[in-house]
Tab-separated table of C-alpha atoms in Angstrom:
chain	number	residue	atom	x	y	z
A	1	MET	CA	10.520	41.922	-13.479
A	2	THR	CA	13.625	40.952	-15.443
A	3	SER	CA	13.620	37.984	-17.746
A	4	SER	CA	15.909	36.092	-15.355
A	5	ALA	CA	13.217	36.261	-12.673
A	6	VAL	CA	10.597	34.520	-14.812
A	7	PRO	CA	10.253	30.933	-13.587
A	8	PRO	CA	11.075	28.379	-16.262
A	9	VAL	CA	8.120	26.660	-17.891
A	10	SER	CA	8.181	23.079	-19.107
A	11	PRO	CA	6.763	21.980	-22.448
A	12	GLY	CA	3.314	20.467	-22.081
A	13	HIS	CA	2.548	16.793	-21.711
A	14	ASP	CA	-0.607	14.757	-22.193
A	15	LEU	CA	-0.455	13.645	-18.570
A	16	ILE	CA	1.531	14.524	-15.472
A	17	ILE	CA	1.457	11.979	-12.666
A	18	ILE	CA	2.327	13.371	-9.263
A	19	GLY	CA	4.010	10.622	-7.274
A	20	ALA	CA	6.429	7.936	-8.480
A	21	GLY	CA	5.708	5.244	-5.944
A	22	VAL	CA	4.442	1.894	-7.120
A	23	VAL	CA	0.929	3.318	-7.709
A	24	GLY	CA	2.187	6.250	-9.778
A	25	LEU	CA	4.477	4.022	-11.831
A	26	ALA	CA	1.677	1.539	-12.503
A	27	SER	CA	-0.536	4.429	-13.595
A	28	ALA	CA	2.201	5.714	-15.890
A	29	TYR	CA	2.414	2.271	-17.503
A	30	ALA	CA	-1.344	2.218	-18.085
A	31	ALA	CA	-1.258	5.697	-19.656
A	32	ALA	CA	1.848	5.200	-21.771
A	33	ARG	CA	0.430	2.020	-23.292
A	34	ARG	CA	-2.563	4.078	-24.398
A	35	GLY	CA	-0.312	6.459	-26.300
A	36	CYS	CA	-0.041	9.320	-23.786
A	37	SER	CA	3.114	11.341	-23.315
A	38	VAL	CA	3.675	11.035	-19.566
A	39	LEU	CA	5.771	12.970	-17.071
A	40	LEU	CA	6.289	11.533	-13.576
A	41	VAL	CA	6.973	14.100	-10.849
A	42	ASP	CA	8.178	13.097	-7.381
A	43	ARG	CA	9.684	14.966	-4.455
A	44	ASN	CA	12.117	12.144	-3.660
A	45	SER	CA	15.441	11.528	-5.393
A	46	GLY	CA	14.183	8.380	-7.130
A	47	PRO	CA	11.215	6.052	-7.531
A	48	ALA	CA	9.460	4.283	-4.661
A	49	LEU	CA	11.394	5.939	-1.838
A	50	GLY	CA	8.309	6.594	0.306
A	51	THR	CA	5.663	4.115	1.410
A	52	SER	CA	6.497	1.768	-1.489
A	53	PHE	CA	10.135	1.376	-0.422
A	54	ALA	CA	10.122	-1.402	2.186
A	55	ASN	CA	6.547	-2.427	2.927
A	56	GLY	CA	5.495	-5.981	3.812
A	57	ALA	CA	6.201	-7.177	0.231
A	58	GLN	CA	3.194	-9.527	0.159
A	59	LEU	CA	1.013	-9.401	-2.948
A	60	SER	CA	-2.175	-10.231	-1.046
A	61	TYR	CA	-4.622	-10.652	-3.897
A	62	ALA	CA	-6.931	-12.912	-1.845
A	63	TYR	CA	-6.615	-11.253	1.557
A	64	THR	CA	-8.408	-7.937	1.105
A	65	ASP	CA	-10.372	-7.861	4.366
A	66	ALA	CA	-11.405	-4.331	5.318
A	67	MET	CA	-10.080	-2.842	8.549
A	68	ALA	CA	-13.476	-1.893	9.958
A	69	GLY	CA	-15.996	-4.580	10.863
A	70	PRO	CA	-18.083	-5.849	13.794
A	71	GLY	CA	-14.905	-6.837	15.658
A	72	THR	CA	-13.744	-3.218	15.626
A	73	TRP	CA	-16.019	-2.363	18.558
A	74	LYS	CA	-14.417	-5.014	20.759
A	75	GLN	CA	-10.931	-3.860	19.803
A	76	LEU	CA	-11.733	-0.159	20.091
A	77	PRO	CA	-10.390	0.445	23.640
A	78	GLU	CA	-7.013	-1.040	22.736
A	79	MET	CA	-6.942	0.753	19.379
A	80	ALA	CA	-7.828	4.082	20.974
A	81	PHE	CA	-5.831	3.986	24.190
A	82	GLY	CA	-3.244	1.221	23.921
A	83	ARG	CA	0.338	2.396	24.098
A	84	ASN	CA	2.387	-0.778	23.713
A	85	GLY	CA	0.247	-2.902	21.415
A	86	PRO	CA	0.534	-3.259	17.646
A	87	PHE	CA	-2.089	-0.530	17.132
A	88	ARG	CA	-1.563	2.940	18.561
A	89	THR	CA	-3.515	6.189	18.116
A	90	ARG	CA	-2.136	9.703	18.222
A	91	TRP	CA	-5.093	11.785	19.360
A	92	SER	CA	-5.764	15.194	17.869
A	93	ALA	CA	-8.503	17.811	17.858
A	94	ASP	CA	-7.952	18.311	14.146
A	95	PRO	CA	-11.368	18.190	12.398
A	96	ASP	CA	-10.028	15.981	9.601
A	97	PHE	CA	-8.884	13.394	12.146
A	98	LEU	CA	-12.232	13.414	13.926
A	99	ARG	CA	-14.185	13.202	10.664
A	100	TRP	CA	-12.078	10.285	9.525
A	101	GLY	CA	-12.561	8.451	12.818
A	102	LEU	CA	-16.342	8.832	12.722
A	103	ALA	CA	-16.453	7.731	9.085
A	104	PHE	CA	-14.334	4.691	9.975
A	105	LEU	CA	-16.713	3.688	12.760
A	106	ARG	CA	-19.659	3.993	10.372
A	107	GLN	CA	-18.051	1.195	8.335
A	108	ALA	CA	-17.734	-1.090	11.387
A	109	SER	CA	-20.656	-3.401	10.632
A	110	SER	CA	-21.110	-6.789	9.000
A	111	ALA	CA	-22.548	-5.146	5.892
A	112	GLY	CA	-19.691	-2.640	5.736
A	113	LEU	CA	-17.056	-5.335	6.181
A	114	GLN	CA	-18.511	-7.464	3.392
A	115	ARG	CA	-19.101	-4.550	1.005
A	116	ASN	CA	-15.654	-3.067	1.446
A	117	THR	CA	-13.840	-6.400	1.359
A	118	VAL	CA	-15.495	-7.388	-1.918
A	119	ALA	CA	-14.826	-3.972	-3.489
A	120	THR	CA	-11.126	-4.293	-2.707
A	121	LEU	CA	-11.084	-7.942	-3.776
A	122	GLU	CA	-12.423	-7.080	-7.229
A	123	LEU	CA	-9.675	-4.483	-7.638
A	124	ALA	CA	-7.040	-6.930	-6.350
A	125	LEU	CA	-8.025	-9.578	-8.900
A	126	GLN	CA	-7.847	-6.965	-11.656
A	127	SER	CA	-4.431	-6.013	-10.322
A	128	ARG	CA	-3.193	-9.604	-10.430
A	129	SER	CA	-4.259	-9.906	-14.082
A	130	ALA	CA	-2.565	-6.617	-14.933
A	131	MET	CA	0.650	-7.722	-13.185
A	132	GLN	CA	0.673	-10.995	-15.111
A	133	ALA	CA	0.196	-9.151	-18.396
A	134	LEU	CA	3.023	-6.731	-17.573
A	135	LEU	CA	5.479	-9.484	-16.668
A	136	GLN	CA	4.673	-11.443	-19.827
A	137	GLN	CA	5.510	-8.372	-21.877
A	138	HIS	CA	8.382	-7.028	-19.754
A	139	PRO	CA	10.014	-9.494	-17.345
A	140	ILE	CA	11.228	-7.588	-14.272
A	141	ASP	CA	13.501	-9.125	-11.644
A	142	PHE	CA	12.142	-8.329	-8.182
A	143	ASP	CA	12.338	-11.612	-6.214
A	144	HIS	CA	8.855	-12.443	-7.425
A	145	ALA	CA	7.446	-15.758	-6.192
A	146	VAL	CA	4.059	-17.476	-5.982
A	147	SER	CA	4.845	-18.638	-2.462
A	148	GLY	CA	1.373	-18.937	-0.962
A	149	LYS	CA	0.304	-17.442	2.341
A	150	LEU	CA	-0.709	-18.674	5.776
A	151	HIS	CA	-2.835	-16.371	7.891
A	152	LEU	CA	-2.369	-17.606	11.456
A	153	TYR	CA	-5.000	-17.423	14.205
A	154	PRO	CA	-4.438	-18.032	17.926
A	155	THR	CA	-8.084	-18.831	18.800
A	156	GLN	CA	-10.939	-20.874	17.396
A	157	GLU	CA	-13.036	-17.704	17.396
A	158	GLY	CA	-10.615	-16.182	14.927
A	159	VAL	CA	-10.669	-19.309	12.784
A	160	GLN	CA	-14.488	-19.241	12.655
A	161	GLY	CA	-14.464	-15.582	11.606
A	162	ALA	CA	-11.978	-16.446	8.883
A	163	ALA	CA	-14.309	-19.166	7.578
A	164	ALA	CA	-17.027	-16.584	6.953
A	165	MET	CA	-14.624	-14.450	4.924
A	166	ILE	CA	-13.527	-17.442	2.842
A	167	ALA	CA	-17.163	-18.123	1.973
A	168	LEU	CA	-17.630	-14.465	0.987
A	169	LYS	CA	-14.752	-14.612	-1.500
A	170	GLN	CA	-15.315	-18.034	-3.042
A	171	PRO	CA	-17.820	-16.809	-5.680
A	172	TYR	CA	-15.024	-14.626	-7.088
A	173	GLY	CA	-12.773	-17.613	-7.756
A	174	VAL	CA	-10.486	-17.093	-4.760
A	175	THR	CA	-8.698	-20.245	-3.563
A	176	GLN	CA	-8.497	-20.343	0.233
A	177	ARG	CA	-9.117	-23.016	2.832
A	178	LEU	CA	-8.982	-23.504	6.563
A	179	VAL	CA	-6.223	-25.729	7.945
A	180	ASP	CA	-5.580	-26.848	11.506
A	181	ALA	CA	-2.275	-26.293	13.291
A	182	ALA	CA	-0.857	-29.653	12.173
A	183	GLU	CA	-1.606	-29.050	8.501
A	184	ALA	CA	-0.307	-25.487	8.688
A	185	THR	CA	2.964	-26.839	10.060
A	186	ALA	CA	3.105	-29.451	7.317
A	187	ILE	CA	2.686	-26.696	4.711
A	188	GLU	CA	5.316	-24.511	6.403
A	189	PRO	CA	7.704	-26.389	8.743
A	190	ALA	CA	9.014	-23.086	10.109
A	191	LEU	CA	5.835	-23.002	12.231
A	192	ARG	CA	7.084	-25.837	14.435
A	193	GLY	CA	7.373	-24.478	17.951
A	194	ALA	CA	4.285	-22.218	17.700
A	195	PRO	CA	2.104	-23.766	20.441
A	196	TRP	CA	-0.255	-20.783	20.371
A	197	LEU	CA	-1.496	-21.639	16.858
A	198	ALA	CA	-5.157	-22.725	16.687
A	199	GLY	CA	-5.548	-22.738	12.908
A	200	ALA	CA	-4.856	-20.845	9.719
A	201	VAL	CA	-6.195	-19.774	6.354
A	202	TYR	CA	-4.065	-21.119	3.526
A	203	SER	CA	-4.065	-19.147	0.265
A	204	PRO	CA	-1.811	-21.125	-2.113
A	205	ASP	CA	-1.913	-18.600	-4.970
A	206	GLU	CA	-0.676	-15.575	-3.031
A	207	GLU	CA	2.497	-13.922	-4.278
A	208	ALA	CA	5.412	-11.910	-2.970
A	209	GLY	CA	8.052	-9.570	-4.348
A	210	ASP	CA	10.236	-6.589	-3.537
A	211	PRO	CA	8.240	-3.437	-4.406
A	212	TYR	CA	11.316	-1.210	-4.556
A	213	ARG	CA	13.149	-3.446	-7.027
A	214	PHE	CA	9.934	-3.775	-9.033
A	215	SER	CA	9.554	0.003	-9.169
A	216	GLN	CA	13.127	0.499	-10.348
A	217	GLY	CA	12.588	-2.084	-13.068
A	218	LEU	CA	9.245	-0.655	-14.157
A	219	LEU	CA	10.699	2.862	-14.400
A	220	GLN	CA	13.412	1.524	-16.683
A	221	VAL	CA	10.748	-0.143	-18.851
A	222	LEU	CA	8.738	3.086	-18.991
A	223	GLN	CA	11.709	5.180	-20.026
A	224	GLN	CA	13.221	2.757	-22.539
A	225	HIS	CA	10.092	1.400	-24.211
A	226	TYR	CA	7.439	4.101	-23.789
A	227	GLY	CA	9.323	7.404	-23.626
A	228	VAL	CA	8.033	8.294	-20.155
A	229	GLN	CA	9.937	11.155	-18.551
A	230	ALA	CA	10.596	11.584	-14.836
A	231	ARG	CA	11.451	14.582	-12.669
A	232	PHE	CA	12.804	13.622	-9.250
A	233	GLY	CA	13.585	15.977	-6.407
A	234	ALA	CA	10.607	18.056	-7.561
A	235	SER	CA	8.106	18.946	-4.840
A	236	THR	CA	4.731	20.212	-6.043
A	237	HIS	CA	3.830	23.416	-4.243
A	238	SER	CA	0.446	24.032	-5.864
A	239	LEU	CA	-1.851	22.831	-8.597
A	240	ARG	CA	-4.293	24.913	-10.603
A	241	ASN	CA	-6.223	24.922	-13.863
A	242	THR	CA	-5.449	27.804	-16.202
A	243	GLY	CA	-7.016	28.160	-19.618
A	244	GLY	CA	-7.942	24.495	-19.918
A	245	GLN	CA	-4.492	23.281	-18.869
A	246	TRP	CA	-3.145	22.219	-15.516
A	247	GLN	CA	-0.213	24.068	-14.054
A	248	LEU	CA	2.034	22.608	-11.374
A	249	GLN	CA	4.054	25.113	-9.428
A	250	LEU	CA	7.137	23.434	-7.972
A	251	ASP	CA	8.838	24.515	-4.775
A	252	ASP	CA	11.834	25.763	-6.761
A	253	GLY	CA	9.621	28.103	-8.826
A	254	GLN	CA	9.473	26.032	-11.982
A	255	GLN	CA	6.165	25.447	-13.713
A	256	LEU	CA	4.971	22.281	-15.402
A	257	HIS	CA	1.978	22.080	-17.738
A	258	ALA	CA	-0.230	19.241	-18.928
A	259	LYS	CA	-3.675	18.608	-20.348
A	260	ARG	CA	-4.374	16.173	-17.548
A	261	VAL	CA	-2.996	15.469	-14.072
A	262	LEU	CA	-3.295	12.306	-12.001
A	263	VAL	CA	-2.500	12.632	-8.295
A	264	CYS	CA	-0.814	9.508	-6.905
A	265	ALA	CA	1.091	11.189	-4.077
A	266	GLY	CA	0.039	8.893	-1.263
A	267	ILE	CA	-0.447	10.593	2.064
A	268	ASP	CA	0.555	13.987	0.590
A	269	SER	CA	-2.378	13.938	-1.830
A	270	ALA	CA	-5.008	15.321	0.554
A	271	ALA	CA	-3.022	18.497	1.264
A	272	LEU	CA	-2.345	19.004	-2.441
A	273	LEU	CA	-6.021	18.734	-3.405
A	274	LYS	CA	-7.494	20.653	-0.466
A	275	PRO	CA	-6.872	24.149	-1.974
A	276	LEU	CA	-9.018	23.011	-4.932
A	277	ARG	CA	-11.856	22.398	-2.460
A	278	LEU	CA	-11.483	18.664	-2.874
A	279	ARG	CA	-11.538	16.909	0.485
A	280	MET	CA	-9.948	13.465	0.493
A	281	PRO	CA	-10.626	11.359	3.618
A	282	VAL	CA	-7.242	9.685	3.956
A	283	MET	CA	-5.452	9.149	7.260
A	284	ALA	CA	-1.817	8.280	7.909
A	285	ILE	CA	-1.194	4.918	9.554
A	286	LYS	CA	2.514	4.565	10.192
A	287	GLY	CA	3.970	1.099	9.786
A	288	TYR	CA	7.418	-0.398	10.307
A	289	SER	CA	9.547	-3.072	8.699
A	290	PHE	CA	12.997	-4.553	8.851
A	291	THR	CA	14.905	-6.762	6.446
A	292	ALA	CA	17.439	-9.386	7.467
A	293	ALA	CA	19.172	-12.453	6.131
A	294	CYS	CA	17.205	-15.666	6.419
A	295	GLY	CA	17.582	-17.483	9.700
A	296	ALA	CA	18.104	-21.194	10.327
A	297	ASN	CA	14.394	-21.913	9.910
A	298	ALA	CA	13.087	-19.224	7.592
A	299	PRO	CA	9.635	-19.719	6.063
A	300	LEU	CA	9.155	-20.100	2.336
A	301	VAL	CA	5.418	-19.394	2.582
A	302	SER	CA	4.403	-15.833	3.471
A	303	ILE	CA	3.150	-15.646	7.044
A	304	THR	CA	0.701	-13.267	8.703
A	305	ASP	CA	0.620	-13.592	12.488
A	306	THR	CA	-2.749	-12.152	13.568
A	307	LYS	CA	-1.837	-12.503	17.255
A	308	ARG	CA	1.016	-10.015	16.939
A	309	LYS	CA	-0.234	-8.248	13.780
A	310	LEU	CA	2.909	-8.770	11.738
A	311	VAL	CA	3.952	-10.401	8.468
A	312	PHE	CA	6.962	-12.425	7.326
A	313	CYS	CA	7.794	-12.411	3.621
A	314	ARG	CA	10.627	-14.272	1.916
A	315	LEU	CA	12.539	-12.257	-0.684
A	316	GLY	CA	15.194	-14.573	-2.087
A	317	GLU	CA	17.715	-15.040	0.699
A	318	ARG	CA	16.231	-12.206	2.757
A	319	ILE	CA	13.254	-11.963	5.095
A	320	ARG	CA	11.074	-8.859	5.269
A	321	VAL	CA	9.122	-8.460	8.533
A	322	ALA	CA	6.511	-5.703	8.770
A	323	GLY	CA	3.934	-4.645	11.314
A	324	LEU	CA	2.621	-2.054	13.788
A	325	ALA	CA	0.024	0.576	12.989
A	326	ASP	CA	0.274	4.085	14.444
A	327	LEU	CA	-2.890	5.972	13.500
A	328	ASN	CA	-2.522	9.708	12.814
A	329	ASP	CA	1.274	9.637	13.063
A	330	TRP	CA	2.498	11.778	10.156
A	331	ASN	CA	6.230	11.584	10.926
A	332	PRO	CA	7.949	8.981	8.714
A	333	THR	CA	11.056	8.815	10.917
A	334	PRO	CA	11.260	5.412	12.669
A	335	GLU	CA	10.945	5.470	16.448
A	336	PRO	CA	13.687	3.231	17.900
A	337	ALA	CA	11.377	1.882	20.604
A	338	ARG	CA	8.694	0.863	18.110
A	339	LEU	CA	11.254	-0.758	15.820
A	340	ALA	CA	12.690	-2.675	18.788
A	341	GLN	CA	9.151	-3.770	19.637
A	342	LEU	CA	8.649	-5.113	16.118
A	343	ILE	CA	11.896	-7.080	16.278
A	344	ALA	CA	10.987	-8.515	19.688
A	345	GLN	CA	7.543	-9.559	18.464
A	346	ALA	CA	9.059	-11.228	15.409
A	347	ARG	CA	11.468	-13.181	17.606
A	348	ALA	CA	8.562	-14.331	19.764
A	349	SER	CA	6.563	-15.406	16.718
A	350	LEU	CA	9.220	-17.194	14.625
A	351	PRO	CA	12.512	-17.271	16.577
A	352	GLU	CA	14.584	-18.720	13.736
A	353	ALA	CA	12.999	-16.953	10.774
A	354	ALA	CA	15.649	-14.251	10.485
A	355	ASP	CA	19.107	-13.276	11.640
A	356	TYR	CA	17.678	-10.885	14.209
A	357	ASP	CA	21.106	-9.908	15.527
A	358	HIS	CA	22.161	-8.478	12.175
A	359	ILE	CA	19.326	-6.394	10.760
A	360	GLN	CA	20.268	-5.242	7.254
A	361	SER	CA	17.858	-2.331	7.040
A	362	SER	CA	14.855	-0.852	8.831
A	363	TRP	CA	12.094	1.445	7.658
A	364	ALA	CA	8.920	3.293	8.570
A	365	GLY	CA	6.285	4.498	6.126
A	366	LEU	CA	2.953	6.310	6.155
A	367	ARG	CA	0.117	4.249	4.671
A	368	PRO	CA	-2.761	6.452	3.376
A	369	VAL	CA	-5.953	4.751	4.576
A	370	THR	CA	-9.580	5.559	3.765
A	371	PRO	CA	-12.360	4.817	6.288
A	372	TRP	CA	-13.614	1.998	4.033
A	373	SER	CA	-10.140	0.534	3.271
A	374	SER	CA	-10.480	0.851	-0.511
A	375	PRO	CA	-8.608	3.473	-2.550
A	376	ILE	CA	-10.167	6.615	-3.983
A	377	ILE	CA	-9.884	6.218	-7.758
A	378	ARG	CA	-11.822	9.066	-9.251
A	379	ASN	CA	-12.099	11.438	-12.196
A	380	LEU	CA	-12.388	14.797	-10.430
A	381	GLY	CA	-13.304	16.717	-13.582
A	382	ASP	CA	-11.508	19.070	-15.997
A	383	GLY	CA	-8.741	16.553	-16.653
A	384	LEU	CA	-7.855	15.971	-12.992
A	385	GLY	CA	-7.911	12.544	-11.389
A	386	CYS	CA	-6.731	10.852	-8.216
A	387	ASN	CA	-5.508	7.364	-7.352
A	388	ILE	CA	-4.898	7.436	-3.601
A	389	GLY	CA	-5.749	5.834	-0.265
A	390	HIS	CA	-4.533	2.258	-0.796
A	391	GLY	CA	-3.665	1.734	2.854
A	392	MET	CA	-1.738	-1.465	3.587
A	393	LEU	CA	-2.434	-2.851	0.090
A	394	GLY	CA	-0.771	-0.329	-2.198
A	395	TRP	CA	1.687	-2.904	-3.530
A	396	THR	CA	-1.133	-5.388	-4.102
A	397	LEU	CA	-3.559	-2.963	-5.739
A	398	ALA	CA	-1.126	-0.816	-7.742
A	399	MET	CA	-1.415	-2.412	-11.162
A	400	GLY	CA	-5.208	-2.642	-11.112
A	401	SER	CA	-5.721	0.833	-9.730
A	402	GLY	CA	-3.361	2.220	-12.357
A	403	GLU	CA	-5.534	0.701	-15.084
A	404	ARG	CA	-8.752	1.971	-13.511
A	405	SER	CA	-7.584	5.501	-12.818
A	406	VAL	CA	-6.156	6.063	-16.281
A	407	ALA	CA	-9.196	4.568	-17.996
A	408	GLN	CA	-11.481	6.897	-16.031
A	409	LEU	CA	-9.372	9.958	-16.802
A	410	LEU	CA	-8.889	9.251	-20.498
A	411	ASP	CA	-12.455	8.092	-21.135
A	412	ALA	CA	-13.529	11.613	-20.176
A	413	ARG	CA	-11.898	12.921	-23.362
């Protein structure tokens, strides 16, 4: 072999973080503050161009309810076989899909719902504190607002179920209360003309912000203040431990080395870790969003419509609408029919919330979901860690999970 055929090798770093979405960037911030030299590696051309790019934008620190619960069994036929509803399943004989589905159903109990909701809530509250600390130190402009949130229910049965979840969270200092349709409309006048509304949960402290703009700003902070380096357009082909160091083999043949590696690659993480005999039970749930200018009656408060399973989030003079959940769909390309369905459902919910005739941008992303709805934040041994599986709450949980994952990995020193 000639010298020109030897793949280039990077100088070593204390920590390489695979994935520069909002979770990877938050983890890099946690590590860099602790004095680590950090290299971010991402296959995209810039930060937060995957699932972090255009998600629902709600920072749902209080609403951490797990997906699986007693109500799952009633919804199961629609979830499994529905074709035109908000939830759709792509069936497969793949063993990983079947294992995930069975594990998900094992969580579908009252005890599982409470346990998993509280576990995520504790992480969310840690995340809120970490976000506040970051913004005090490094103000970042990302249309951040403490706008509050209304979780809308079409039936009294749904309202009663929500009351039980409020009671579960109150010991943790969460501020939520039930409101009837009249009070919900008084809080957010954009709800006038929603005759289907039976009641709502009002969470006045909930926040919102553009995750993509936040990620761009945080990367700038990391590079300018903490010396964090970033390699974009770099796909990781394989990962292995050699002589007490981790080696990343990139698709272009280059090699990167570090004492420690933290995998924050979202839905790609399971495939990356599988050759190391590390099985990660994460499943892709494809979601959609679109962004438009505010309509004549755009809400200021963030809205979650449980009837249609979609969210409205104000971002300055724009409205972000997100929804739909396609289980086991691993293709991030938006399907025109599903996007049209989302727009139609948004019109039916809040007809004047957005300029629906002039959509500025649309998006689809793959949310990595665990059967228990909480992320896998784990020290895997030998300087390898993972911070994955945040599902629909990656934006909400990023800052807290970054702190946890880095603390676990570095404490092992």
